[in-house]
C-alpha positions as a LaTeX table, in Angstrom:
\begin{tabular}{lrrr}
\hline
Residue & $x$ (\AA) & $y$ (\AA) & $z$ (\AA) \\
\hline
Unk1 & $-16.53$ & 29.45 & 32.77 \\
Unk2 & $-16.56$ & 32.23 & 35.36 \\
Unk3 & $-13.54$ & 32.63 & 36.99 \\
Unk4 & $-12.89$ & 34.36 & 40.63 \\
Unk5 & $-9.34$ & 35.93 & 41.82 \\
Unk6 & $-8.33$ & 35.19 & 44.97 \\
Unk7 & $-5.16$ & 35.66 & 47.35 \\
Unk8 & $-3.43$ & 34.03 & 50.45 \\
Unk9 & $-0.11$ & 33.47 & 52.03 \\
Unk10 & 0.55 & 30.56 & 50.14 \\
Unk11 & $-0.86$ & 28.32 & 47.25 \\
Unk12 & $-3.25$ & 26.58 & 49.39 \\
Unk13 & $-4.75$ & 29.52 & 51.53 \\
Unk14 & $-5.92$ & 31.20 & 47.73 \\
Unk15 & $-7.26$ & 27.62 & 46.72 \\
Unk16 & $-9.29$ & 27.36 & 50.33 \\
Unk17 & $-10.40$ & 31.06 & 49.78 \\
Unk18 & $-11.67$ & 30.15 & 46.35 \\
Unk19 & $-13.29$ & 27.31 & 47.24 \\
Unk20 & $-15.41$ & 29.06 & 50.12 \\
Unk21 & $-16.25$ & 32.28 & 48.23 \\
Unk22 & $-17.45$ & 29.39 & 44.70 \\
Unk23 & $-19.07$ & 27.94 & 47.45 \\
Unk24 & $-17.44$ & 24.36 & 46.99 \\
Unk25 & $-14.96$ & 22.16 & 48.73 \\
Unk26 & $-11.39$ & 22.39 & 47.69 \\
Unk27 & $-11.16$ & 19.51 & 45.69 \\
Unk28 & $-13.81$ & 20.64 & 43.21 \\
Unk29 & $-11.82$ & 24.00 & 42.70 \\
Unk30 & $-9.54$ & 24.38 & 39.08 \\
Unk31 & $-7.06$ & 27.22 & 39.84 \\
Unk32 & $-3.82$ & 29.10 & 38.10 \\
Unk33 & $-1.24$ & 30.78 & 39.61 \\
Unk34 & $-0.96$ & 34.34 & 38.12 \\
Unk35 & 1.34 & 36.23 & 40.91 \\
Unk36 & 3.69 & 34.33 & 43.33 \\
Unk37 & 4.22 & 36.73 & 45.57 \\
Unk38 & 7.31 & 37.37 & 46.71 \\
Unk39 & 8.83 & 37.09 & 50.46 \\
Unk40 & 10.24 & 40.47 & 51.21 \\
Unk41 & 13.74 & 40.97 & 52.54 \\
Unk42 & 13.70 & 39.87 & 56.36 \\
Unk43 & 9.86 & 38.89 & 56.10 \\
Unk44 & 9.02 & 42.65 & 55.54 \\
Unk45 & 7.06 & 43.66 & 52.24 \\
Unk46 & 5.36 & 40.31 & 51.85 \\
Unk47 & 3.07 & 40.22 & 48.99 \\
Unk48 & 0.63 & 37.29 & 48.97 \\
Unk49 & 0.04 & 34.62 & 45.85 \\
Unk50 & $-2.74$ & 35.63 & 43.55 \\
Unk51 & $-4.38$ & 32.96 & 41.67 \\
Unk52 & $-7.82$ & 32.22 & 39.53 \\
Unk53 & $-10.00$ & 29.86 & 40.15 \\
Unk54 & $-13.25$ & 28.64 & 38.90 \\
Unk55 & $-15.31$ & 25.19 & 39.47 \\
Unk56 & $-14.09$ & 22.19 & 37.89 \\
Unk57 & $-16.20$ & 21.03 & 34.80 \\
Unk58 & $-18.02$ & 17.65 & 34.73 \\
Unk59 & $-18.94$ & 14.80 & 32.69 \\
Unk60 & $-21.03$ & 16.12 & 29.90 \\
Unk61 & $-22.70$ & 13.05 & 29.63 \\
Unk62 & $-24.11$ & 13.03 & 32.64 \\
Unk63 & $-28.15$ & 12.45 & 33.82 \\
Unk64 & $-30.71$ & 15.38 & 32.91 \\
Unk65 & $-33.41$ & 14.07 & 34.93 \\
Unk66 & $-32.30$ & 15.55 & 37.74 \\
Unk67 & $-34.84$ & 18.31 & 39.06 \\
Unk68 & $-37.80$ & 15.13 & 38.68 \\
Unk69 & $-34.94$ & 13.02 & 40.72 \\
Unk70 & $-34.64$ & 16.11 & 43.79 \\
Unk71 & $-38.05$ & 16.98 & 43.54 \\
Unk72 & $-39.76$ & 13.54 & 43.76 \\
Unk73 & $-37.25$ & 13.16 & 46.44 \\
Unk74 & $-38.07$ & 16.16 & 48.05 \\
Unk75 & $-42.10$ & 15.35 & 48.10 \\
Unk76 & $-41.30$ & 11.78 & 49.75 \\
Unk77 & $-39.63$ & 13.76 & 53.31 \\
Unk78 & $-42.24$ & 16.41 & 53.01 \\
Unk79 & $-44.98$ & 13.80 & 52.64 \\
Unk80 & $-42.94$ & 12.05 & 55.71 \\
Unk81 & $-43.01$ & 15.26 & 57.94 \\
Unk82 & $-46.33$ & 15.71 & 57.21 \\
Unk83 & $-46.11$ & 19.32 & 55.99 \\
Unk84 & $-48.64$ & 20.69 & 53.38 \\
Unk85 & $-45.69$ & 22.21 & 51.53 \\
Unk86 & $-44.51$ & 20.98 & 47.71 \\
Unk87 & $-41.29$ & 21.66 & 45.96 \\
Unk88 & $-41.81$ & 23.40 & 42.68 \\
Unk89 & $-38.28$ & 24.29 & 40.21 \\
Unk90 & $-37.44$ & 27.79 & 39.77 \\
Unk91 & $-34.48$ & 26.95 & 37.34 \\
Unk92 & $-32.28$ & 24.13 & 36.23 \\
Unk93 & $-28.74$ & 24.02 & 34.48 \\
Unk94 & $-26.23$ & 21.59 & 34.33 \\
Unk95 & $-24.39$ & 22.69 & 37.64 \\
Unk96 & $-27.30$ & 23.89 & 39.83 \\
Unk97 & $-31.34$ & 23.44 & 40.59 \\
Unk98 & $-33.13$ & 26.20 & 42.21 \\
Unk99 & $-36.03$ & 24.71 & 44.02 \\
Unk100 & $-38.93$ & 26.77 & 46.01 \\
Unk101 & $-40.75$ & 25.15 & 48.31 \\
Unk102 & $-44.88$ & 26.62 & 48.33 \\
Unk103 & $-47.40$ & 25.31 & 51.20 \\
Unk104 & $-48.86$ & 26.09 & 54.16 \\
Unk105 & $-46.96$ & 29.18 & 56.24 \\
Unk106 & $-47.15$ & 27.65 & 59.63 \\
Unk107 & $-45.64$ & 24.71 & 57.70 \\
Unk108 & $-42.75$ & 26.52 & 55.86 \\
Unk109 & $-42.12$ & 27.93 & 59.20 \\
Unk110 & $-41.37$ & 25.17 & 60.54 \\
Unk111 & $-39.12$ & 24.12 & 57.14 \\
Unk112 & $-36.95$ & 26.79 & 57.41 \\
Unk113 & $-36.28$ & 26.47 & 61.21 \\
Unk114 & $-33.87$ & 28.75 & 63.54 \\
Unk115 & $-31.63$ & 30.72 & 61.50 \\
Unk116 & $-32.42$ & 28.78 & 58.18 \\
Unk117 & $-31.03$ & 25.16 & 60.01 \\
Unk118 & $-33.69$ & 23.03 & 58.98 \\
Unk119 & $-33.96$ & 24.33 & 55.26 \\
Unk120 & $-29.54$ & 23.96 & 55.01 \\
Unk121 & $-29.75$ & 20.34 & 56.47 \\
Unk122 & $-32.63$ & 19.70 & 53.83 \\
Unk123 & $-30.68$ & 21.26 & 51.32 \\
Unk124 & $-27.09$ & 19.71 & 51.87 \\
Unk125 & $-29.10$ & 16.11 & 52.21 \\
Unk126 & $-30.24$ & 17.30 & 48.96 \\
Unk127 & $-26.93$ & 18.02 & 47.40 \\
Unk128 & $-25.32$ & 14.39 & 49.04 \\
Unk129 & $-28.16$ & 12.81 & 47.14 \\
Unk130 & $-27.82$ & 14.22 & 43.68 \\
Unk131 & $-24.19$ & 14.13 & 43.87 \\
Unk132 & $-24.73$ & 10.28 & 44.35 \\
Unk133 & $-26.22$ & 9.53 & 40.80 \\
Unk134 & $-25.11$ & 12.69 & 39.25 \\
Unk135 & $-20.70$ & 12.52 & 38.62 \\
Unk136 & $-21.15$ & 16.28 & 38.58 \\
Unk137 & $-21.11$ & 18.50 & 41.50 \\
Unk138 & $-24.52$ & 19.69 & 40.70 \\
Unk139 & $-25.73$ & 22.56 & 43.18 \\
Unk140 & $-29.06$ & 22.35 & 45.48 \\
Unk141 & $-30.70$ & 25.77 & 46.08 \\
Unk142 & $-33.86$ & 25.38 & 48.39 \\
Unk143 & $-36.13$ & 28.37 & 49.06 \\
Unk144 & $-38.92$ & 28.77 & 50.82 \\
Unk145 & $-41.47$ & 32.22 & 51.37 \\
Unk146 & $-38.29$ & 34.12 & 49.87 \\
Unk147 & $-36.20$ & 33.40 & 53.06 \\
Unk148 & $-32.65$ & 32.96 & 51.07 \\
Unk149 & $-33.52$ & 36.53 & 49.54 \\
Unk150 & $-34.60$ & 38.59 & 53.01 \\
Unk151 & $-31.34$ & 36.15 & 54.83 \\
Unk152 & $-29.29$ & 37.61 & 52.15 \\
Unk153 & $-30.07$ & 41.40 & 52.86 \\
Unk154 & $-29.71$ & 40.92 & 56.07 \\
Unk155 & $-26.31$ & 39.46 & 56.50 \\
Unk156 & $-25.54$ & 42.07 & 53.54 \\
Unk157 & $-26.85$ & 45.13 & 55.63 \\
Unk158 & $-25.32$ & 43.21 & 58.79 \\
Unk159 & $-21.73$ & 43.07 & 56.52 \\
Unk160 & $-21.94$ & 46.82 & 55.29 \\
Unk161 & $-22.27$ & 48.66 & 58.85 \\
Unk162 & $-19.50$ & 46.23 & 60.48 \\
Unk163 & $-17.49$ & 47.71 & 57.79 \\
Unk164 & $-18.10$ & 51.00 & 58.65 \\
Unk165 & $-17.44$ & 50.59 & 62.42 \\
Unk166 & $-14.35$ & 48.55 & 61.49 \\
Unk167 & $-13.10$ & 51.82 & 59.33 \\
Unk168 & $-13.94$ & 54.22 & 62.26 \\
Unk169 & $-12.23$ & 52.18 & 64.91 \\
Unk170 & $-9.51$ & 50.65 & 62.54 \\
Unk171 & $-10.52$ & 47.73 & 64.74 \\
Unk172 & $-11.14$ & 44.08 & 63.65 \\
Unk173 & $-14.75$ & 43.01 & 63.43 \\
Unk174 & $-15.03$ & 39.17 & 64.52 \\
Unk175 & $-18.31$ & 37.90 & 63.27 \\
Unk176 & $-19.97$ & 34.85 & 65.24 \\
Unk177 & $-19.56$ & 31.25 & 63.42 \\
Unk178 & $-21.69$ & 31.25 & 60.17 \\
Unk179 & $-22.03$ & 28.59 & 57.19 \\
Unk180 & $-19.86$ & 28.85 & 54.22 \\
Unk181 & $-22.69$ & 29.98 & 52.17 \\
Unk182 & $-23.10$ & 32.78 & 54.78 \\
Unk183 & $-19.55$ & 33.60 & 55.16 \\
Unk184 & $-19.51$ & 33.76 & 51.57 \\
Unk185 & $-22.17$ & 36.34 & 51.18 \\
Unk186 & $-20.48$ & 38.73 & 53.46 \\
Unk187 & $-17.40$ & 37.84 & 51.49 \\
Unk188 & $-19.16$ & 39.03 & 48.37 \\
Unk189 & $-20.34$ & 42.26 & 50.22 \\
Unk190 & $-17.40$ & 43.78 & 51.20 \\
Unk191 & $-14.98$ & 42.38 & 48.24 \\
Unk192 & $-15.06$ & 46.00 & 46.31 \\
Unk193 & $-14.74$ & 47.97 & 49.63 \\
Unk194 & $-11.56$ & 49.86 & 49.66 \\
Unk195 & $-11.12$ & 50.24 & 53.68 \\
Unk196 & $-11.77$ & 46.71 & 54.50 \\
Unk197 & $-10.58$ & 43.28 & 53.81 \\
Unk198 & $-12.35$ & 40.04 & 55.04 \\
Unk199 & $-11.27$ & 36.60 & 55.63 \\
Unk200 & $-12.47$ & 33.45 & 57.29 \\
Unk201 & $-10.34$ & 31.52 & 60.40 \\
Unk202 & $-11.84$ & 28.57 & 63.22 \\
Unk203 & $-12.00$ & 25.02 & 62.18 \\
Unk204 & $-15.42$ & 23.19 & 61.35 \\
Unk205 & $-18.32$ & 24.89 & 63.03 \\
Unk206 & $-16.99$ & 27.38 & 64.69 \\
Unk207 & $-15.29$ & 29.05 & 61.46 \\
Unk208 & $-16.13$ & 32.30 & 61.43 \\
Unk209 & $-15.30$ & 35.58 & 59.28 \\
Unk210 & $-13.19$ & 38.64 & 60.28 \\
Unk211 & $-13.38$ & 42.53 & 58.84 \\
Unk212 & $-10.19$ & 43.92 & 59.15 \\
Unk213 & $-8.91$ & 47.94 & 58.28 \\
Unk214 & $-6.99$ & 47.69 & 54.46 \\
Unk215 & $-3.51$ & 48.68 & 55.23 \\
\hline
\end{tabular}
């Protein structure tokens, strides 16, 4: 299993941190404690809980059919949209499908929608269905014309000059609400930077990330 460190001001915040950066809800996340922290005389010196985390495992036992089960599903609402676009399977393991979707341009276009909405609905309708026959928590990647790879650079490029400006200023950098998957990514970007340190705040979907000096 690959495990992830994270830290908070208490138990939970390092759990929730986990779970956005595995890119899972909390109740899916297996953690340990490793540092408790400690609360500083008068509140001053705090040092925040460290634990590891990784995803929970699942039933070994469960279905293997399931990149037929997504795609057939898949060609049914593309077939129903009436876009000239099929789903073909990049990869499959036991806790995540990697689907592209190849067609028409105009039509993928259209898939993907503003800022990648249409393709994330798709995909987490995706996920609710698999996760329905499947008693893992098996992971739904859709792609389509490369989109998740140039949207990944982007927020990464977007991520690395905040970071410098937030350095220069020693000024927070509060980034507009995002997904978790997005939040995540420019969690990942900046997680070996020395002179910054990110975290996410805001409730539903207006949770959002921050870039704040190290101290």
């Amino acid at each position: 299993m690959n495990w992830i460190e994270t830290t908070g001001k208490t138990v939970e915040e390092a759990i929730e941190a986990a779970a956005e950066q595995l890119g899972v809800s909390v109740e899916q996340v297996q953690s340990e404690v490793i540092d408790e922290g400690s609360k500083g005389l008068f509140g001053l010196g705090q040092s925040e809980v460290k634990i590891k985390a990784t995803i929970a495992g699942g039933d070994a036992e469960a279905k293997s059919e399931n990149g037929t089960y997504i795609s057939e599903l898949l060609t049914k609402i593309l077939d129903a949209m009436e876009f000239d676009a099929r789903p073909v399977i990049v990869s499959e393991t036991d806790d995540e499908i990697s689907i592209d979707i190849q067609g028409a341009s105009e039509d993928l276009g259209r898939l993907i929608g503003r800022h990648g909405q249409t393709i994330d609905a798709l995909q987490y309708l995706m996920a609710v269905a698999i996760n329905r026959v499947d008693p893992r928590r098996v992971r739904i990647v859709l792609d389509a014309e490369g989109y998740r790879d140039r949207h990944q650079k982007t927020l990464e490029t977007m991520a690395t000059d905040l970071a410098a400006a937030v350095k220069e200023h020693n000024e927070e950098a509060v980034l507009d609400p995002q997904s978790a998957r997005d939040r995540r990514i420019i969690h990942v970007a900046l997680a070996d930077d020395p002179g910054v340190v990110t975290y996410s705040e805001g409730v539903g979907d207006q949770r959002h990330v921050v870039i704040s000096p190290r101290k």
